[in-house]
Short mmCIF file of C-alpha atoms in Angstrom, two decimals:
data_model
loop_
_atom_site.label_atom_id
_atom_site.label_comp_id
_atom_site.label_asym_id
_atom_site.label_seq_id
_atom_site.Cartn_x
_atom_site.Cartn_y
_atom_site.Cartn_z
CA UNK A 1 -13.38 -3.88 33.34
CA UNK A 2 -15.17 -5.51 30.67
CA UNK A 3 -16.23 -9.39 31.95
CA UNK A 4 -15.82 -12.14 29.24
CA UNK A 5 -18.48 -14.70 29.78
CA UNK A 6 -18.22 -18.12 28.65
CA UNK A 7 -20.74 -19.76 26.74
CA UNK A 8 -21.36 -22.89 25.29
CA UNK A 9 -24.39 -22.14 22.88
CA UNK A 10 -24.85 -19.54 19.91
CA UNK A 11 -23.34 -16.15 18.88
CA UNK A 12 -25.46 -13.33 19.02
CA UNK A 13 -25.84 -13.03 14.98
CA UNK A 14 -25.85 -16.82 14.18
CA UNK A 15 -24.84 -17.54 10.67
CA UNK A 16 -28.45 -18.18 8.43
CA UNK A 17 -30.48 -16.92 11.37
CA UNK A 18 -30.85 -12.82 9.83
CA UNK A 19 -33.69 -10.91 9.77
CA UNK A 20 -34.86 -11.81 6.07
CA UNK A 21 -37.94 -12.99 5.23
CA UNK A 22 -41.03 -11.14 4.56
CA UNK A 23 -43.60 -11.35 6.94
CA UNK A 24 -46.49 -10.48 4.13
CA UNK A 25 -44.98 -13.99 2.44
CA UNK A 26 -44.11 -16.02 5.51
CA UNK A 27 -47.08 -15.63 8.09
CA UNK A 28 -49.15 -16.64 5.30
CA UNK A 29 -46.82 -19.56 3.95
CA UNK A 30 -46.54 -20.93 7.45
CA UNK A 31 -50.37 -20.88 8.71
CA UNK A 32 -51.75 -22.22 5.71
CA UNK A 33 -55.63 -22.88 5.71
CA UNK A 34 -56.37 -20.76 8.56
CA UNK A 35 -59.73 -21.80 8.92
CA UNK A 36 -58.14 -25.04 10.49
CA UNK A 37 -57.09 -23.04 13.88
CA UNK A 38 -58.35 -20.99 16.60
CA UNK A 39 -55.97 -18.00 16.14
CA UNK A 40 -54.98 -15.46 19.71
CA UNK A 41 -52.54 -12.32 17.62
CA UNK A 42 -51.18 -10.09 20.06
CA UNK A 43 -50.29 -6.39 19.61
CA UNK A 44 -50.51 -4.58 15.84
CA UNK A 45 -48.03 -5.98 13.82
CA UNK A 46 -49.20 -9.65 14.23
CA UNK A 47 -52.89 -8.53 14.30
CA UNK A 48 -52.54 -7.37 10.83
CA UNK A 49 -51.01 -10.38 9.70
CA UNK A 50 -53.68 -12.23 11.34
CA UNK A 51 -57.01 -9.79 10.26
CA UNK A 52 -55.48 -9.58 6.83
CA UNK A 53 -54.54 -13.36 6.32
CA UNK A 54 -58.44 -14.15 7.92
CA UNK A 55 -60.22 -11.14 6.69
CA UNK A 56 -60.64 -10.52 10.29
CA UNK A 57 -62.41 -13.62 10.43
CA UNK A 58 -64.31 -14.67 14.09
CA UNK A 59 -61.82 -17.83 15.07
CA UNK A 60 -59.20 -15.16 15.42
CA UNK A 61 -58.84 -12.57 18.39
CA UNK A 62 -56.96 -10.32 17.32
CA UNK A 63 -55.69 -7.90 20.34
CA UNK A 64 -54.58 -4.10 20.18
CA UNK A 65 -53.64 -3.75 23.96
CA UNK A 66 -53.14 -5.68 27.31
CA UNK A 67 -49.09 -6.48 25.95
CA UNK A 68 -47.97 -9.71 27.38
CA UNK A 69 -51.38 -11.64 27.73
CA UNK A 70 -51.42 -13.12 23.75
CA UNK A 71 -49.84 -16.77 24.86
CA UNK A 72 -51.41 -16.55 27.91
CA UNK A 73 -54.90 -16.34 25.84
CA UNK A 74 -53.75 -19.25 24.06
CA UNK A 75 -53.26 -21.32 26.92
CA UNK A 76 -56.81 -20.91 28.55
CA UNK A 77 -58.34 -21.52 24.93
CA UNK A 78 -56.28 -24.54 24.58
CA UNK A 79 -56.96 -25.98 27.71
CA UNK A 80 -60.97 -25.18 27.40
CA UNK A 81 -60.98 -26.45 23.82
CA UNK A 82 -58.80 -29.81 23.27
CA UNK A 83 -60.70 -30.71 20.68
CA UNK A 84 -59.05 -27.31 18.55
CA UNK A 85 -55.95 -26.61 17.74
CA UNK A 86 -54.78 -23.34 18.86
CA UNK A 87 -52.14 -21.06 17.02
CA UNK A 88 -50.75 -17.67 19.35
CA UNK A 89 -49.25 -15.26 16.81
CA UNK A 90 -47.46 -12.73 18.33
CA UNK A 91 -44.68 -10.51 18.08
CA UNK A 92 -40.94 -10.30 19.87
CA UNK A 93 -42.06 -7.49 21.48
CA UNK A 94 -45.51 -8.65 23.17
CA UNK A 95 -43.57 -12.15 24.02
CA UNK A 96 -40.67 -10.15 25.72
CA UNK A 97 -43.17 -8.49 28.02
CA UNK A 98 -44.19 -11.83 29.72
CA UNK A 99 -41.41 -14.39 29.41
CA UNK A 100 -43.11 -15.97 32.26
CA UNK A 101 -45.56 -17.18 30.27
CA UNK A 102 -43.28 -19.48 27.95
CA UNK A 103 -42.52 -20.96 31.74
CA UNK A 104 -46.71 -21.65 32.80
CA UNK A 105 -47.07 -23.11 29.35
CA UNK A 106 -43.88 -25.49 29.22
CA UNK A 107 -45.10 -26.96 32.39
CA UNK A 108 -48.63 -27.62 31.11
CA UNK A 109 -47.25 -28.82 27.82
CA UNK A 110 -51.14 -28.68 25.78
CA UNK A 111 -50.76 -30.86 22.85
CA UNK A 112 -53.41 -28.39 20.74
CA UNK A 113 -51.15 -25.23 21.28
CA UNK A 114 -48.61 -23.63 18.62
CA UNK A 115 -46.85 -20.11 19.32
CA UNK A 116 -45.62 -18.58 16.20
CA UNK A 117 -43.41 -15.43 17.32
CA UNK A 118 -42.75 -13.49 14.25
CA UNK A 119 -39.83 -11.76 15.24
CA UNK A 120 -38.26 -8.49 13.48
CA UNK A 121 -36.13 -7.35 15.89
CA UNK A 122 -38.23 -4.25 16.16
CA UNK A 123 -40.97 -2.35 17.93
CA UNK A 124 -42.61 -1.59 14.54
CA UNK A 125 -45.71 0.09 16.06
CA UNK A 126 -43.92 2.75 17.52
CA UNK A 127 -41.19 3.65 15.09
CA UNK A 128 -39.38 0.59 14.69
CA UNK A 129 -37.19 0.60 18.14
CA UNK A 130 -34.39 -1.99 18.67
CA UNK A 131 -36.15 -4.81 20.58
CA UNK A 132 -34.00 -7.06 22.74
CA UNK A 133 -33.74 -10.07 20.32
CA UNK A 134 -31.83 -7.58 17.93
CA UNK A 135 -29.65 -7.23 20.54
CA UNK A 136 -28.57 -10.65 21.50
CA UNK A 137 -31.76 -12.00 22.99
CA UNK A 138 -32.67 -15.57 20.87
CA UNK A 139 -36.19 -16.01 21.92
CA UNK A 140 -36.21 -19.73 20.56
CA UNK A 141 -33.15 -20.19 23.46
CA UNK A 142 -35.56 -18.52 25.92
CA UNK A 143 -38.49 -21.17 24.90
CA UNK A 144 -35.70 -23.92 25.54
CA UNK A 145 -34.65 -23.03 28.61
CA UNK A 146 -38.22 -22.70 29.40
CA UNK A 147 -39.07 -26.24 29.13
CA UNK A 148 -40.80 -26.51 25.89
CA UNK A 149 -39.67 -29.35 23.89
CA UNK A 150 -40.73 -28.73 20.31
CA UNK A 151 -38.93 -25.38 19.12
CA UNK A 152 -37.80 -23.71 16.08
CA UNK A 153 -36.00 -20.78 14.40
CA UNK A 154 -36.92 -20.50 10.60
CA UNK A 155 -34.74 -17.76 8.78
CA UNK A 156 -34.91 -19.02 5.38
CA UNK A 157 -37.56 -19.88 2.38
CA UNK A 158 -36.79 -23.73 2.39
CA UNK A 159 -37.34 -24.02 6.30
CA UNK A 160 -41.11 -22.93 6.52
CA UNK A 161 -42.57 -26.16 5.64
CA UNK A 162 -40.66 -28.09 8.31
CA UNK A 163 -42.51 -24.77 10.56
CA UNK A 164 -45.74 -25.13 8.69
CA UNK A 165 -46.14 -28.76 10.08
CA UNK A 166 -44.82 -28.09 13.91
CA UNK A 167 -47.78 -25.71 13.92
CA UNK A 168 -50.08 -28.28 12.66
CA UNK A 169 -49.10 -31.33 14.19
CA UNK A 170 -47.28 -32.52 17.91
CA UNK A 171 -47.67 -34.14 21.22
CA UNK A 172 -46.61 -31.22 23.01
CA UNK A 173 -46.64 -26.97 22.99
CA UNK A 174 -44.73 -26.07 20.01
CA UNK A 175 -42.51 -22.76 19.61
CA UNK A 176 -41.75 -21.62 16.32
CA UNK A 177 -39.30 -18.01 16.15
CA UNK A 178 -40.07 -16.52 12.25
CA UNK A 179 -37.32 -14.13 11.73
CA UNK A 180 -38.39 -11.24 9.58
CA UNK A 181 -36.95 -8.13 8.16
CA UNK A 182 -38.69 -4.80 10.20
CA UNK A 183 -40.95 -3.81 7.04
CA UNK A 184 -44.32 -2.98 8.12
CA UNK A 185 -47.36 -5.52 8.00
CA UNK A 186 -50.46 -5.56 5.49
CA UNK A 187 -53.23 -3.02 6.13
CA UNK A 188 -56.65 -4.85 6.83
CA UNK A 189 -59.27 -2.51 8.67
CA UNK A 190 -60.59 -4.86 11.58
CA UNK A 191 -62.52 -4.93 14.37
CA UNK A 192 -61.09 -2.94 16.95
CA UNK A 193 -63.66 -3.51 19.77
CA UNK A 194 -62.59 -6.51 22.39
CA UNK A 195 -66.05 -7.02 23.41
CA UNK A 196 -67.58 -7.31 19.85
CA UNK A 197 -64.38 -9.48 19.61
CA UNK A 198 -64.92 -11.66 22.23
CA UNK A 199 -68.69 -11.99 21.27
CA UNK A 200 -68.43 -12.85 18.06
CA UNK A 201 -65.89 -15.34 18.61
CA UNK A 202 -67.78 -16.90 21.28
CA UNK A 203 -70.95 -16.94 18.93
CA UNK A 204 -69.15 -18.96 16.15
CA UNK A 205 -67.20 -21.25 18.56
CA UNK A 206 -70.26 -22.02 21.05
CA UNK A 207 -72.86 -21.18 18.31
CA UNK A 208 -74.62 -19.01 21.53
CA UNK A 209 -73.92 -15.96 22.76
CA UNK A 210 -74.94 -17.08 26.39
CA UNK A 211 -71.86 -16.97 28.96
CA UNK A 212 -73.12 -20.42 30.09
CA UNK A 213 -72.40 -22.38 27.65
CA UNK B 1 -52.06 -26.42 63.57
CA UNK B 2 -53.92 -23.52 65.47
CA UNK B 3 -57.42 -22.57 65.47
CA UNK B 4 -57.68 -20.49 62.65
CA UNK B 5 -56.01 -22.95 60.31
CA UNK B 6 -58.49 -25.59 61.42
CA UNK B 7 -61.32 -22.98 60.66
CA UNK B 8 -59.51 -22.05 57.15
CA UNK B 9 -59.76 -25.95 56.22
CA UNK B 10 -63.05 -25.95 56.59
CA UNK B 11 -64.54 -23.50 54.60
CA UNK B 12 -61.68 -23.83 51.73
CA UNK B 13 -63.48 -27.08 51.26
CA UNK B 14 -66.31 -25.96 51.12
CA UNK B 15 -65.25 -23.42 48.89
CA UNK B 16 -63.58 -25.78 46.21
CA UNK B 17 -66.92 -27.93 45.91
CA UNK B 18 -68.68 -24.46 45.36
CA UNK B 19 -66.67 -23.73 42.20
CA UNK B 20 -66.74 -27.24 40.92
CA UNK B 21 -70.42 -27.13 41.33
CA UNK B 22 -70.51 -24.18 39.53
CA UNK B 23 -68.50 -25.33 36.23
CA UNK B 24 -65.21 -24.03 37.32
CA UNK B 25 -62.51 -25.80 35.52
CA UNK B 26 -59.11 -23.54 35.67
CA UNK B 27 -57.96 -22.76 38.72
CA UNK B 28 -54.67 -20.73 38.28
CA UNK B 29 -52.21 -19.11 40.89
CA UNK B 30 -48.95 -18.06 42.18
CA UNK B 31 -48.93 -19.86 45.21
CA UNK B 32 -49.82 -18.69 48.70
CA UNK B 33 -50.48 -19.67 52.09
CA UNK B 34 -54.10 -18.50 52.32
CA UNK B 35 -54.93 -21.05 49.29
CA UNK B 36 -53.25 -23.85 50.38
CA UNK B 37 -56.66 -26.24 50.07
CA UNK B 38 -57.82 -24.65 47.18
CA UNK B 39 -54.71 -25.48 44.91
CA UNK B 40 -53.88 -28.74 46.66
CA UNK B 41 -57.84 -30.05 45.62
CA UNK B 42 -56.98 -28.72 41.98
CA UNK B 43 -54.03 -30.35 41.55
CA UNK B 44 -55.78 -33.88 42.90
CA UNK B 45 -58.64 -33.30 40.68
CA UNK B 46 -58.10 -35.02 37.50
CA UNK B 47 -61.57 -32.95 36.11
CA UNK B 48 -59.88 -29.48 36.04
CA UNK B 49 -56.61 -27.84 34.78
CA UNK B 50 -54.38 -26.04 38.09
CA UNK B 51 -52.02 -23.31 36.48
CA UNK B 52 -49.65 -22.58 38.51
CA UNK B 53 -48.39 -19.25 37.15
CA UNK B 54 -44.77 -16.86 37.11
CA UNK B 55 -47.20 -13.78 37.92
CA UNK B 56 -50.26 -12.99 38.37
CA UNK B 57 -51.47 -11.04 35.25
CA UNK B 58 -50.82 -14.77 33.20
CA UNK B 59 -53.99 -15.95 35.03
CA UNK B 60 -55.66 -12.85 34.01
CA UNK B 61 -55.36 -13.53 30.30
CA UNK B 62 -55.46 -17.08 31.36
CA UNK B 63 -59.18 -16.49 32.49
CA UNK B 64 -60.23 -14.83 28.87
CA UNK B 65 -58.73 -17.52 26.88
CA UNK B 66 -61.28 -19.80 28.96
CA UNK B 67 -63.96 -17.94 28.24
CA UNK B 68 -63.20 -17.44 24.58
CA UNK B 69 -63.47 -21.34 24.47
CA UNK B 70 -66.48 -21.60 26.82
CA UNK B 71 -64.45 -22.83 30.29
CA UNK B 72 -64.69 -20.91 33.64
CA UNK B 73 -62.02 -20.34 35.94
CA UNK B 74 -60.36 -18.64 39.00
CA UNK B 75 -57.69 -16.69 39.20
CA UNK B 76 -55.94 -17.60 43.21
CA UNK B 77 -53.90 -15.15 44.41
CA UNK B 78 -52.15 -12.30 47.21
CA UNK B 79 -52.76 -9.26 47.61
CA UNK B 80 -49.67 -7.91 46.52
CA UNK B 81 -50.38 -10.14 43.39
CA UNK B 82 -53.41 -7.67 42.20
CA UNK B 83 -50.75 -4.76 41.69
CA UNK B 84 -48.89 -6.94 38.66
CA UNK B 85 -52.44 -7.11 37.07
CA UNK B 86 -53.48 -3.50 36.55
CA UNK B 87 -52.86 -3.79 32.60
CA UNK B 88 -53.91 -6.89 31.89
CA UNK B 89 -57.36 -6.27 33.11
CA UNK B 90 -57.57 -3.85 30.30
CA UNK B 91 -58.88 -7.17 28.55
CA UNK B 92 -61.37 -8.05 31.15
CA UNK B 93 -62.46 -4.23 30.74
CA UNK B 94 -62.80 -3.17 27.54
CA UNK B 95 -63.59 -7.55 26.28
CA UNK B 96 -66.44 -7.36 29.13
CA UNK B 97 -64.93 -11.01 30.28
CA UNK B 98 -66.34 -12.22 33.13
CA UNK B 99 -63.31 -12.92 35.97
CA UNK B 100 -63.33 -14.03 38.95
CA UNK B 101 -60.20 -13.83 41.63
CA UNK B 102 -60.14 -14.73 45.55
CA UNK B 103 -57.68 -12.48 47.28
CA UNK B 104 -55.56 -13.83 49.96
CA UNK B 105 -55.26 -10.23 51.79
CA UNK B 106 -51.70 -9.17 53.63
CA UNK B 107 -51.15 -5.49 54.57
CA UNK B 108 -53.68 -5.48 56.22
CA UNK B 109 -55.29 -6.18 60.06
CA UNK B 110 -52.70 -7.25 62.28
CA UNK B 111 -50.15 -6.94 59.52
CA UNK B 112 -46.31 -7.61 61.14
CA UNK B 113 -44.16 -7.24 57.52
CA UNK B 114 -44.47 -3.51 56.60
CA UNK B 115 -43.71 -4.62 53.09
CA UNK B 116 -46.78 -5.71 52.53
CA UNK B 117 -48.86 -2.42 53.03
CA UNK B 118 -48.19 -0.47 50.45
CA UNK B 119 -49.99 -2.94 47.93
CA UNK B 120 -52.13 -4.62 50.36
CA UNK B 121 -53.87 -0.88 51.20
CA UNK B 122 -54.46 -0.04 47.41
CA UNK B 123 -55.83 -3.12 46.11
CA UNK B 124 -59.62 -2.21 46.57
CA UNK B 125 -58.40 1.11 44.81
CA UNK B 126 -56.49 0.10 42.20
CA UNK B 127 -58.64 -2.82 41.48
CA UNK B 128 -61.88 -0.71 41.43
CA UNK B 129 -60.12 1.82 39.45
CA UNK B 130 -60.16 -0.94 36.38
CA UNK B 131 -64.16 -1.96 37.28
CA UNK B 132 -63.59 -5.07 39.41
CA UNK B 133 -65.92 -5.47 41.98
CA UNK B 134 -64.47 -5.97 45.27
CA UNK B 135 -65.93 -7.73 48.31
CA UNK B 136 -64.24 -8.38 51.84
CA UNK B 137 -64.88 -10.97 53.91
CA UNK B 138 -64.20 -11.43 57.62
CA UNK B 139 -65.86 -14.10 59.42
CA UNK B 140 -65.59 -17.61 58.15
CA UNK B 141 -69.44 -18.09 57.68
CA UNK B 142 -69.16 -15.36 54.92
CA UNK B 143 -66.72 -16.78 52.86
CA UNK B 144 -69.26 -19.20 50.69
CA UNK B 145 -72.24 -17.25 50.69
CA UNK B 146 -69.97 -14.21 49.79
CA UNK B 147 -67.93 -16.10 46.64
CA UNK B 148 -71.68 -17.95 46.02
CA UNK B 149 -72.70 -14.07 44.83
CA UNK B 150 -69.72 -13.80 43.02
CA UNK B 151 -69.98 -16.56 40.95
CA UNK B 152 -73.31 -14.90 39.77
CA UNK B 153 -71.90 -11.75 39.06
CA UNK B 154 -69.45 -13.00 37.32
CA UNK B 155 -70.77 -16.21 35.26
CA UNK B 156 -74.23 -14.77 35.14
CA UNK B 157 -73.65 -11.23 34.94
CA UNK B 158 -70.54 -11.30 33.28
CA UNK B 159 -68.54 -8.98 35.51
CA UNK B 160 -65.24 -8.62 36.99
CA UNK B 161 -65.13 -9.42 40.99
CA UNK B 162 -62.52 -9.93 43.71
CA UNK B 163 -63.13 -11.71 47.15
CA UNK B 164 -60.65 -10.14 49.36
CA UNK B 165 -60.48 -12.98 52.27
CA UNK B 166 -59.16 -10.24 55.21
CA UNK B 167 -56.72 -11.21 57.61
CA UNK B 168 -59.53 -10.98 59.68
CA UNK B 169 -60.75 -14.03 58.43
CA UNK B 170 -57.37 -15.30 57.57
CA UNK B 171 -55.41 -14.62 60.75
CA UNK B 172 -52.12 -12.28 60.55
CA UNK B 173 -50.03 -14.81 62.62
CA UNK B 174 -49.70 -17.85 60.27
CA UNK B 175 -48.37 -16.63 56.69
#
C-alpha cells in the first residue's frame, strides 16, 4: 500500500525551478572576477568550470577524486584564512556524498565562505545518471534544514545577480543551488596532480613553499 | 572517577598545550570518550576553531583546507572512525598534505563490545594501506613524547600519522 505523506513545503518539480540554464553562461555570470576568491571545485564537471573560468589559475584547487571532501576543503581554508573569501564549487553529486558536511558548516557559520552547487540533476562524468535531486531531492531544502541561514535556488537568467552578490557578500555561510540543464562543461586541460596543486596554491597564497608558514 | 581517568587528565593536558605550542589551530572530531579534555580545552579556547564533525572523513578534508591556507590541525577521533576515512585520504595521499589524527582505540585489549573489533583490528591495516604512519601508545609517559614525534613528521616532514592511544593506555572499563 502506497503511503501518502503530508508535507507542508515544495513539490518535487517546483514551478520556475527546471533544469535550464547553461552552466558555460551561468558559473561564469555568477563568480564574476574570480581573481577576488579562493576557489575549492570538487569532482569534473565543476573543475572544468572552475580551470576553464581561471585558466587553471593557482587560487583555485580544483579536485578530480576524494568525492565528498570539496565543502569540507572550504571550511578549513575559510577558517585558516578570514581575511579571504572562499567560494566551494561543486556539483549535486559530490555534495550528495557528504550531506554531513552542510551540517559541520551551518554550525560554524564562517562569514568568508560561499558554496555554489551547480546542480544538473546528473552524474555527467559517468554518462549522465539520474542523481537524487532529479528525483525529488531539493538540495537548497537540505542546506535549510541544515542550519544555514543564507540560501538560494537560481533557475532563471534574471536571478543570478541577486546569486552573484550572496557569493560576494554576508555575515554568515551562504548556499547558492544553480540549476542547470545536464550538457557537458567546457574543456580546459589542467593540472591534474594534487600535490603540484596543493604546492602551487600554497606558493601564491603564503608566497613560500615551506609547510611552516 | 577511577585511576585511569585521573591518569588520562593528566597527560590530555599536557597534550593540548603540546599542539598549541606547536601552531595547532583546528581541532576537529566526532566526539568520544577518550578525548574528552582535548575537545573540552578547544572549545574554551577562544585562539583556535573546534569542529565538531557528522563523520570522520569531514575532518580529513577539513585538515587540507587548513593547510591550503597555511593553519595546522588535528583530526580527534575512534577507532571505528578511521574506517569512514579510507577515501578521503586519497587527498592526503596523492596532495602529500601533512595530517595528523590521535586515535582513541576500541576493539582492542580488554575489549567487552564485540562490535567494536572488526574496525578496531584493521585500523593499523587499513590506515597503512593509504601511507599513514601509525604509532601505538601504551603507557601514559609515552603519550607526549610519542605525539611530540608526530608533530614533526607531520608539520616538518609533511606526512600522514596516526597516534593510536591503546586501551592499554586508555583503560577498556570506562567508555
Amino acid at each position: 500500500m502506497a503511503i501518502q505523506r503530508e508535507r507542508s513545503g515544495r513539490k518535487t518539480s517546483p514551478v520556475g525551478k527546471e533544469f535550464t540554464l547553461d552552466r558555460r553562461d551561468a558559473v561564469p555570470a555568477l563568480i564574476g572576477k574570480h581573481e577576488d576568491f579562493l576557489i575549492i571545485s570538487g569532482l569534473a564537471g565543476t573543475s572544468r568550470d572552475i580551470a576553464a573560468l581561471t585558466r587553471d589559475g593557482a587560487h583555485s584547487y580544483t579536485m578530480a577524486g576524494a568525492m565528498g571532501g570539496a565543502c569540507m576543503i572550504g571550511l578549513g581554508l575559510a577558517l585558516a584564512r578570514p581575511d579571504k573569501r572562499v567560494l566551494v564549487v561543486t556539483g549535486d553529486g559530490e555534495l550528495l556524498m557528504n550531506l554531513g558536511a552542510l551540517a559541520t558548516i551551518a554550525v560554524l557559520n564562517p562569514p568568508n565562505l560561499a558554496i555554489l552547487c551547480v546542480d544538473n540533476g546528473h552524474y555527467g562524468e559517468t554518462g549522465y545518471q539520474k542523481s537524487h535531486t532529479s528525483l525529488g531531492v531539493d538540495l537548497e531544502e537540505i542546506a535549510i534544514g541544515s542550519g544555514i541561514r543564507a540560501t538560494r535556488t537560481l533557475s532563471a537568467e534574471e536571478e543570478l545577480a541577486e546569486g552573484a552578490r550572496m557569493l560576494r557578500d554576508g555575515n554568515g555561510a551562504a548556499f547558492v543551488l544553480l540549476r542547470v540543464k545536464p550538457t557537458d562543461p567546457p574543456g580546459f586541460k589542467r593540472n591534474m596532480d594534487p600535490a603540484a596543486c596543493r604546492n602551487r596554491f600554497r606558493a601564491t597564497l603564503l608566497d613560500s613553499l615551506q609547510p611552516d608558514v | 572517577m577511577d585511576e585511569t581517568t585521573h591518569k588520562s587528565i593528566g597527560w590530555q593536558d599536557e597534550l593540548y598545550d603540546l599542539l598549541r605550542r606547536n601552531r595547532v589551530t583546528q581541532f576537529a572530531y566526532v566526539p568520544d570518550a577518550g578525548h574528552r579534555i582535548l575537545i573540552a580545552r578547544s572549545l574554551a579556547d577562544p585562539g583556535v576553531h573546534s569542529v565538531a564533525l557528522t563523520t570522520e572523513e569531514e575532518g580529513v578534508a577539513l585538515l587540507a583546507g587548513a593547510d591550503l591556507g597555511g593553519a595546522r590541525g588535528v583530526l580527534l577521533m575512534q577507532s571505528s572512525g578511521t574506517g569512514n576515512c579510507i577515501n578521503m585520504l586519497s587527498l592526503i595521499k596523492g596532495g602529500r598534505f601533512p595530517f595528523l589524527t590521535l586515535v582513541s582505540m576500541r576493539g582492542d585489549f580488554g575489549e567487552g563490545n564485540p562490535w567494536q573489533f572488526p574496525m578496531g583490528q584493521a585500523v593499523e591495516a587499513v590506515l597503512g594501506a593509504m601511507g599513514v604512519i601509525c604509532l601505538r601508545v601504551e603507557r601514559p609517559e609515552e603519550v607526549v613524547p610519542t605525539v611530540s614525534a608526530a608533530v614533526t613528521m607531520v608539520f616538518q616532514s609533511g606526512h600522514a600519522v596516526a597516534v593510536l592511544l591503546t586501551q592499554k593506555l586508555l583503560g577498556a572499563k570506562q567508555f
